Amino acid sequence: MNYRHSFHAGNSADVVKHSLLIALVRALQQKDSALTLIDTHSGCGLYDLGGDEAQRTGEAAQGVLRAFADTNPLLDDYRSAVRAVNGGGGPHLYPGSPRFLSQLLRPQDFLILNEKHPEDVAALRSAMRDTPAAVHHRDAYELWLAMVPPRTPRGVVVVDPPYEQMDERARITATLAAAMRKWAHGVTVIWFPLKDRATHTRWKEKLGKLGIPKLLCVEHWLYDSDQPGIYNGAGLFFVNPPYAFTQALPPLLEALRAALAPEGHNGEITNQWLGD
């Protein structure tokens, strides 16, 4: 799958991912102790929805624009975060995960960003220059292992790769297993696209055999039946999500499903604990 994010910024996957990231970090911040937020595949940080790449796909119309047209108050935090990079107005610019995470920082928290693509890391540094984020230009999986456990009492690792490499899932699985040996109680979020159901099911089975006691899988299926050969949705794995997050999840997922369902489809968002 070719997933250069400038073509897909603000799509339905972004709405789900960023809404859940906000909810997760806010749940963790119910405790005062410091957090380190680590984003391994940060991208450019900020995207122009009026630019050629975003306009070529038009995916924001089925994502962030649907969220803005919706009135459910459970999406208010998401909409407010998007407005914050647009001077309080409508979504002309779309914040990537780094900008969402930077808005959530408290004085005691830290934000570590990483991007391997040389052009994108330059754009990322520019997009984050008004934030306290530390920006790295390294291999994502090397950085992931190097940064855990963080120096703060708690932390979150966000893994959001483009899935352009055939071995991406294998690298995530191996790195997660190694990271858990170093940081068994750490919180990790892994984004994934949903295209081929059989491939995804096999990967879930492999992750479920890692012996992680708390591994939650959220899947957002856009259509009422699989559409062969195309993008069918996306989801997130959550390792060690806090109780406050999982308890508040069902109504938020329903709000996202309703806002993002394509014309003629109800869509589906599920959450399932994985394991042996």
Short mmCIF file of C-alpha atoms in Angstrom, two decimals:
data_model
loop_
_atom_site.label_atom_id
_atom_site.label_comp_id
_atom_site.label_asym_id
_atom_site.label_seq_id
_atom_site.Cartn_x
_atom_site.Cartn_y
_atom_site.Cartn_z
CA MET A 1 0.00 0.00 0.00
CA ASN A 2 1.37 3.43 -0.99
CA TYR A 3 0.39 5.82 1.77
CA ARG A 4 2.21 9.15 1.31
CA HIS A 5 0.16 11.06 3.80
CA SER A 6 -0.13 14.36 1.94
CA PHE A 7 -2.53 12.58 -0.44
CA HIS A 8 -4.71 11.30 2.40
CA ALA A 9 -4.61 14.02 5.07
CA GLY A 10 -7.91 14.53 6.84
CA ASN A 11 -9.48 11.31 5.56
CA SER A 12 -11.74 9.07 7.66
CA ALA A 13 -8.75 7.18 9.08
CA ASP A 14 -7.27 10.45 10.35
CA VAL A 15 -10.53 11.43 12.04
CA VAL A 16 -10.69 8.12 13.93
CA LYS A 17 -6.97 8.03 14.73
CA HIS A 18 -6.76 11.58 16.01
CA SER A 19 -10.03 11.46 17.93
CA LEU A 20 -8.83 8.36 19.77
CA LEU A 21 -5.34 9.79 20.37
CA ILE A 22 -6.89 12.83 22.03
CA ALA A 23 -9.08 10.61 24.21
CA LEU A 24 -6.15 8.36 25.14
CA VAL A 25 -3.79 11.14 26.17
CA ARG A 26 -6.52 12.97 28.08
CA ALA A 27 -7.28 9.76 29.97
CA LEU A 28 -3.60 9.35 30.87
CA GLN A 29 -3.42 12.98 31.98
CA GLN A 30 -5.99 12.35 34.71
CA LYS A 31 -2.83 11.60 36.71
CA ASP A 32 -0.40 14.47 37.28
CA SER A 33 2.82 12.56 36.61
CA ALA A 34 4.72 13.52 33.46
CA LEU A 35 4.20 11.86 30.08
CA THR A 36 6.58 11.43 27.16
CA LEU A 37 4.76 11.22 23.83
CA ILE A 38 6.80 9.53 21.07
CA ASP A 39 5.68 9.55 17.41
CA THR A 40 7.84 7.20 15.32
CA HIS A 41 6.49 8.07 11.84
CA SER A 42 5.61 11.75 12.15
CA GLY A 43 5.28 12.81 8.51
CA CYS A 44 5.15 16.53 7.67
CA GLY A 45 3.17 17.61 10.72
CA LEU A 46 0.81 19.93 8.85
CA TYR A 47 -1.01 19.50 5.52
CA ASP A 48 -2.67 21.92 3.10
CA LEU A 49 -6.10 20.54 2.21
CA GLY A 50 -6.23 22.94 -0.72
CA GLY A 51 -2.92 21.71 -2.12
CA ASP A 52 -2.54 19.62 -5.25
CA GLU A 53 -1.90 16.31 -3.49
CA ALA A 54 -4.88 16.54 -1.13
CA GLN A 55 -7.13 17.84 -3.90
CA ARG A 56 -6.11 14.99 -6.20
CA THR A 57 -7.77 12.43 -3.91
CA GLY A 58 -10.40 14.60 -2.22
CA GLU A 59 -10.42 12.24 0.77
CA ALA A 60 -10.91 15.01 3.32
CA ALA A 61 -14.48 15.38 2.07
CA GLN A 62 -15.27 11.94 3.51
CA GLY A 63 -13.27 12.58 6.68
CA VAL A 64 -12.65 15.88 8.44
CA LEU A 65 -15.39 17.71 6.49
CA ARG A 66 -17.92 15.08 7.59
CA ALA A 67 -16.73 15.47 11.19
CA PHE A 68 -17.20 19.23 10.95
CA ALA A 69 -20.69 18.83 9.50
CA ASP A 70 -21.65 16.53 12.39
CA THR A 71 -23.10 17.95 15.62
CA ASN A 72 -22.25 15.21 18.12
CA PRO A 73 -20.50 16.88 21.10
CA LEU A 74 -18.25 13.83 21.52
CA LEU A 75 -16.33 15.08 18.47
CA ASP A 76 -15.89 18.60 19.88
CA ASP A 77 -12.35 17.96 21.13
CA TYR A 78 -11.30 16.74 17.69
CA ARG A 79 -12.91 19.68 15.90
CA SER A 80 -11.35 22.16 18.34
CA ALA A 81 -7.88 20.73 17.73
CA VAL A 82 -8.30 21.10 13.96
CA ARG A 83 -9.62 24.66 14.37
CA ALA A 84 -6.57 25.53 16.46
CA VAL A 85 -4.27 25.27 13.42
CA ASN A 86 -6.77 27.19 11.29
CA GLY A 87 -7.02 30.32 13.40
CA GLY A 88 -10.27 29.09 14.87
CA GLY A 89 -11.91 28.64 11.46
CA GLY A 90 -12.74 25.75 9.15
CA PRO A 91 -10.33 23.04 8.05
CA HIS A 92 -8.07 24.52 5.37
CA LEU A 93 -4.97 23.10 7.04
CA TYR A 94 -4.96 19.64 8.57
CA PRO A 95 -2.76 18.84 11.59
CA GLY A 96 -0.86 15.57 11.55
CA SER A 97 -0.43 13.59 14.76
CA PRO A 98 2.53 15.79 15.87
CA ARG A 99 0.35 18.90 15.95
CA PHE A 100 -2.49 17.10 17.74
CA LEU A 101 -0.04 15.77 20.34
CA SER A 102 1.66 19.14 20.81
CA GLN A 103 -1.69 20.73 21.70
CA LEU A 104 -2.14 18.18 24.48
CA LEU A 105 1.18 18.86 26.22
CA ARG A 106 1.18 20.01 29.82
CA PRO A 107 4.25 21.81 31.24
CA GLN A 108 5.59 18.53 32.65
CA ASP A 109 5.14 16.54 29.41
CA PHE A 110 7.57 15.92 26.54
CA LEU A 111 7.06 15.30 22.80
CA ILE A 112 9.57 13.34 20.69
CA LEU A 113 8.97 13.17 16.93
CA ASN A 114 10.72 11.18 14.23
CA GLU A 115 10.63 11.12 10.43
CA LYS A 116 13.00 9.27 8.10
CA HIS A 117 12.04 10.86 4.77
CA PRO A 118 14.48 13.80 4.23
CA GLU A 119 11.96 16.17 2.63
CA ASP A 120 9.29 15.36 5.17
CA VAL A 121 11.56 15.83 8.17
CA ALA A 122 12.43 19.32 6.90
CA ALA A 123 8.72 20.09 6.60
CA LEU A 124 8.14 18.60 10.06
CA ARG A 125 10.77 20.85 11.65
CA SER A 126 9.15 23.87 10.03
CA ALA A 127 5.65 22.82 11.12
CA MET A 128 6.76 22.25 14.73
CA ARG A 129 9.05 25.26 15.17
CA ASP A 130 6.56 26.96 17.53
CA THR A 131 6.33 23.89 19.81
CA PRO A 132 8.74 22.32 22.34
CA ALA A 133 8.93 19.08 20.32
CA ALA A 134 12.27 17.35 19.74
CA VAL A 135 12.51 16.22 16.09
CA HIS A 136 14.67 13.24 15.03
CA HIS A 137 15.69 11.99 11.57
CA ARG A 138 16.17 8.26 12.18
CA ASP A 139 14.86 4.81 11.34
CA ALA A 140 11.49 4.55 13.09
CA TYR A 141 12.03 1.10 14.58
CA GLU A 142 15.52 1.90 15.84
CA LEU A 143 14.17 5.06 17.51
CA TRP A 144 11.23 3.17 19.03
CA LEU A 145 13.53 0.78 20.87
CA ALA A 146 16.03 3.49 21.78
CA MET A 147 13.42 5.73 23.41
CA VAL A 148 11.78 3.19 25.72
CA PRO A 149 11.44 3.25 28.59
CA PRO A 150 11.22 7.06 28.60
CA ARG A 151 12.76 9.17 31.33
CA THR A 152 9.36 10.28 32.59
CA PRO A 153 7.27 7.93 34.77
CA ARG A 154 4.86 7.23 31.91
CA GLY A 155 4.74 7.51 28.14
CA VAL A 156 2.99 6.71 24.87
CA VAL A 157 4.54 5.46 21.63
CA VAL A 158 2.54 6.16 18.45
CA VAL A 159 3.49 3.97 15.45
CA ASP A 160 1.89 5.17 12.21
CA PRO A 161 3.84 3.78 9.22
CA PRO A 162 2.93 4.14 5.52
CA TYR A 163 2.85 0.35 4.96
CA GLU A 164 4.82 0.75 1.74
CA GLN A 165 7.22 -2.08 2.64
CA MET A 166 6.15 -5.70 2.41
CA ASP A 167 7.74 -6.49 5.78
CA GLU A 168 6.15 -3.55 7.67
CA ARG A 169 3.87 -5.72 9.80
CA ALA A 170 6.70 -8.14 10.59
CA ARG A 171 8.94 -5.25 11.69
CA ILE A 172 6.19 -3.84 13.90
CA THR A 173 5.56 -7.24 15.48
CA ALA A 174 9.26 -7.85 16.18
CA THR A 175 9.87 -4.34 17.50
CA LEU A 176 6.78 -4.41 19.71
CA ALA A 177 7.91 -7.72 21.21
CA ALA A 178 11.37 -6.26 21.93
CA ALA A 179 9.91 -3.02 23.30
CA MET A 180 7.62 -4.94 25.66
CA ARG A 181 10.62 -6.77 27.08
CA LYS A 182 12.14 -3.37 27.96
CA TRP A 183 8.89 -1.58 28.95
CA ALA A 184 6.19 -4.07 29.82
CA HIS A 185 3.73 -1.51 31.15
CA GLY A 186 4.22 1.09 28.40
CA VAL A 187 1.33 2.38 26.31
CA THR A 188 1.69 1.86 22.55
CA VAL A 189 -0.64 2.81 19.69
CA ILE A 190 -0.24 1.19 16.26
CA TRP A 191 -2.23 2.43 13.26
CA PHE A 192 -3.09 0.09 10.37
CA PRO A 193 -5.07 0.26 7.10
CA LEU A 194 -7.81 -2.29 6.36
CA LYS A 195 -7.63 -3.57 2.81
CA ASP A 196 -7.39 -7.35 2.77
CA ARG A 197 -9.29 -8.98 5.66
CA ALA A 198 -7.32 -12.26 5.56
CA THR A 199 -3.98 -10.43 5.87
CA HIS A 200 -5.26 -8.40 8.78
CA THR A 201 -6.69 -11.46 10.55
CA ARG A 202 -3.35 -13.29 10.30
CA TRP A 203 -1.55 -10.29 11.77
CA LYS A 204 -3.99 -10.03 14.65
CA GLU A 205 -3.36 -13.69 15.42
CA LYS A 206 0.41 -13.13 15.49
CA LEU A 207 0.09 -10.10 17.76
CA GLY A 208 -2.29 -12.00 20.01
CA LYS A 209 0.39 -14.65 20.54
CA LEU A 210 2.94 -12.14 21.88
CA GLY A 211 1.56 -12.65 25.37
CA ILE A 212 0.59 -8.99 25.90
CA PRO A 213 -2.05 -9.05 28.66
CA LYS A 214 -3.81 -5.85 27.53
CA LEU A 215 -3.98 -5.52 23.72
CA LEU A 216 -7.06 -3.80 22.30
CA CYS A 217 -7.91 -3.77 18.59
CA VAL A 218 -10.21 -1.08 17.16
CA GLU A 219 -11.33 -1.57 13.55
CA HIS A 220 -13.28 0.94 11.48
CA TRP A 221 -14.89 -0.70 8.46
CA LEU A 222 -16.36 1.90 6.13
CA TYR A 223 -18.61 -0.35 4.06
CA ASP A 224 -21.31 -2.87 4.91
CA SER A 225 -19.40 -5.55 2.98
CA ASP A 226 -15.75 -5.80 1.90
CA GLN A 227 -14.86 -3.96 -1.29
CA PRO A 228 -12.19 -6.16 -2.96
CA GLY A 229 -8.91 -4.52 -3.83
CA ILE A 230 -9.62 -1.10 -2.31
CA TYR A 231 -9.19 0.66 1.00
CA ASN A 232 -11.93 -0.57 3.34
CA GLY A 233 -11.06 1.43 6.43
CA ALA A 234 -8.42 1.55 9.16
CA GLY A 235 -7.88 0.89 12.83
CA LEU A 236 -5.58 1.00 15.82
CA PHE A 237 -4.00 -1.43 18.24
CA PHE A 238 -3.71 -0.14 21.81
CA VAL A 239 -1.22 -1.77 24.16
CA ASN A 240 -1.95 -1.14 27.85
CA PRO A 241 -4.71 1.45 27.34
CA PRO A 242 -5.86 3.05 30.61
CA TYR A 243 -9.20 2.09 32.13
CA ALA A 244 -10.61 5.61 31.77
CA PHE A 245 -10.01 5.42 28.02
CA THR A 246 -11.55 2.00 27.44
CA GLN A 247 -14.61 2.84 29.54
CA ALA A 248 -15.36 5.97 27.51
CA LEU A 249 -14.64 4.30 24.16
CA PRO A 250 -18.03 2.82 23.06
CA PRO A 251 -19.98 6.10 22.70
CA LEU A 252 -17.03 7.80 20.99
CA LEU A 253 -16.72 4.95 18.50
CA GLU A 254 -20.44 5.13 17.74
CA ALA A 255 -20.18 8.88 17.17
CA LEU A 256 -17.31 8.33 14.73
CA ARG A 257 -19.14 5.55 12.90
CA ALA A 258 -22.22 7.70 12.44
CA ALA A 259 -20.28 10.76 11.28
CA LEU A 260 -18.09 8.89 8.80
CA ALA A 261 -20.44 6.27 7.26
CA PRO A 262 -20.35 6.62 3.45
CA GLU A 263 -23.57 7.28 1.58
CA GLY A 264 -25.60 4.09 1.40
CA HIS A 265 -23.59 2.32 4.11
CA ASN A 266 -23.87 2.13 7.89
CA GLY A 267 -20.22 1.24 8.46
CA GLU A 268 -18.93 -0.50 11.57
CA ILE A 269 -16.45 0.23 14.36
CA THR A 270 -15.53 -2.66 16.63
CA ASN A 271 -13.23 -3.03 19.63
CA GLN A 272 -11.85 -6.38 20.73
CA TRP A 273 -9.31 -7.56 23.28
CA LEU A 274 -6.71 -9.86 21.71
CA GLY A 275 -4.72 -12.67 23.26
CA ASP A 276 -4.32 -16.41 23.54
#
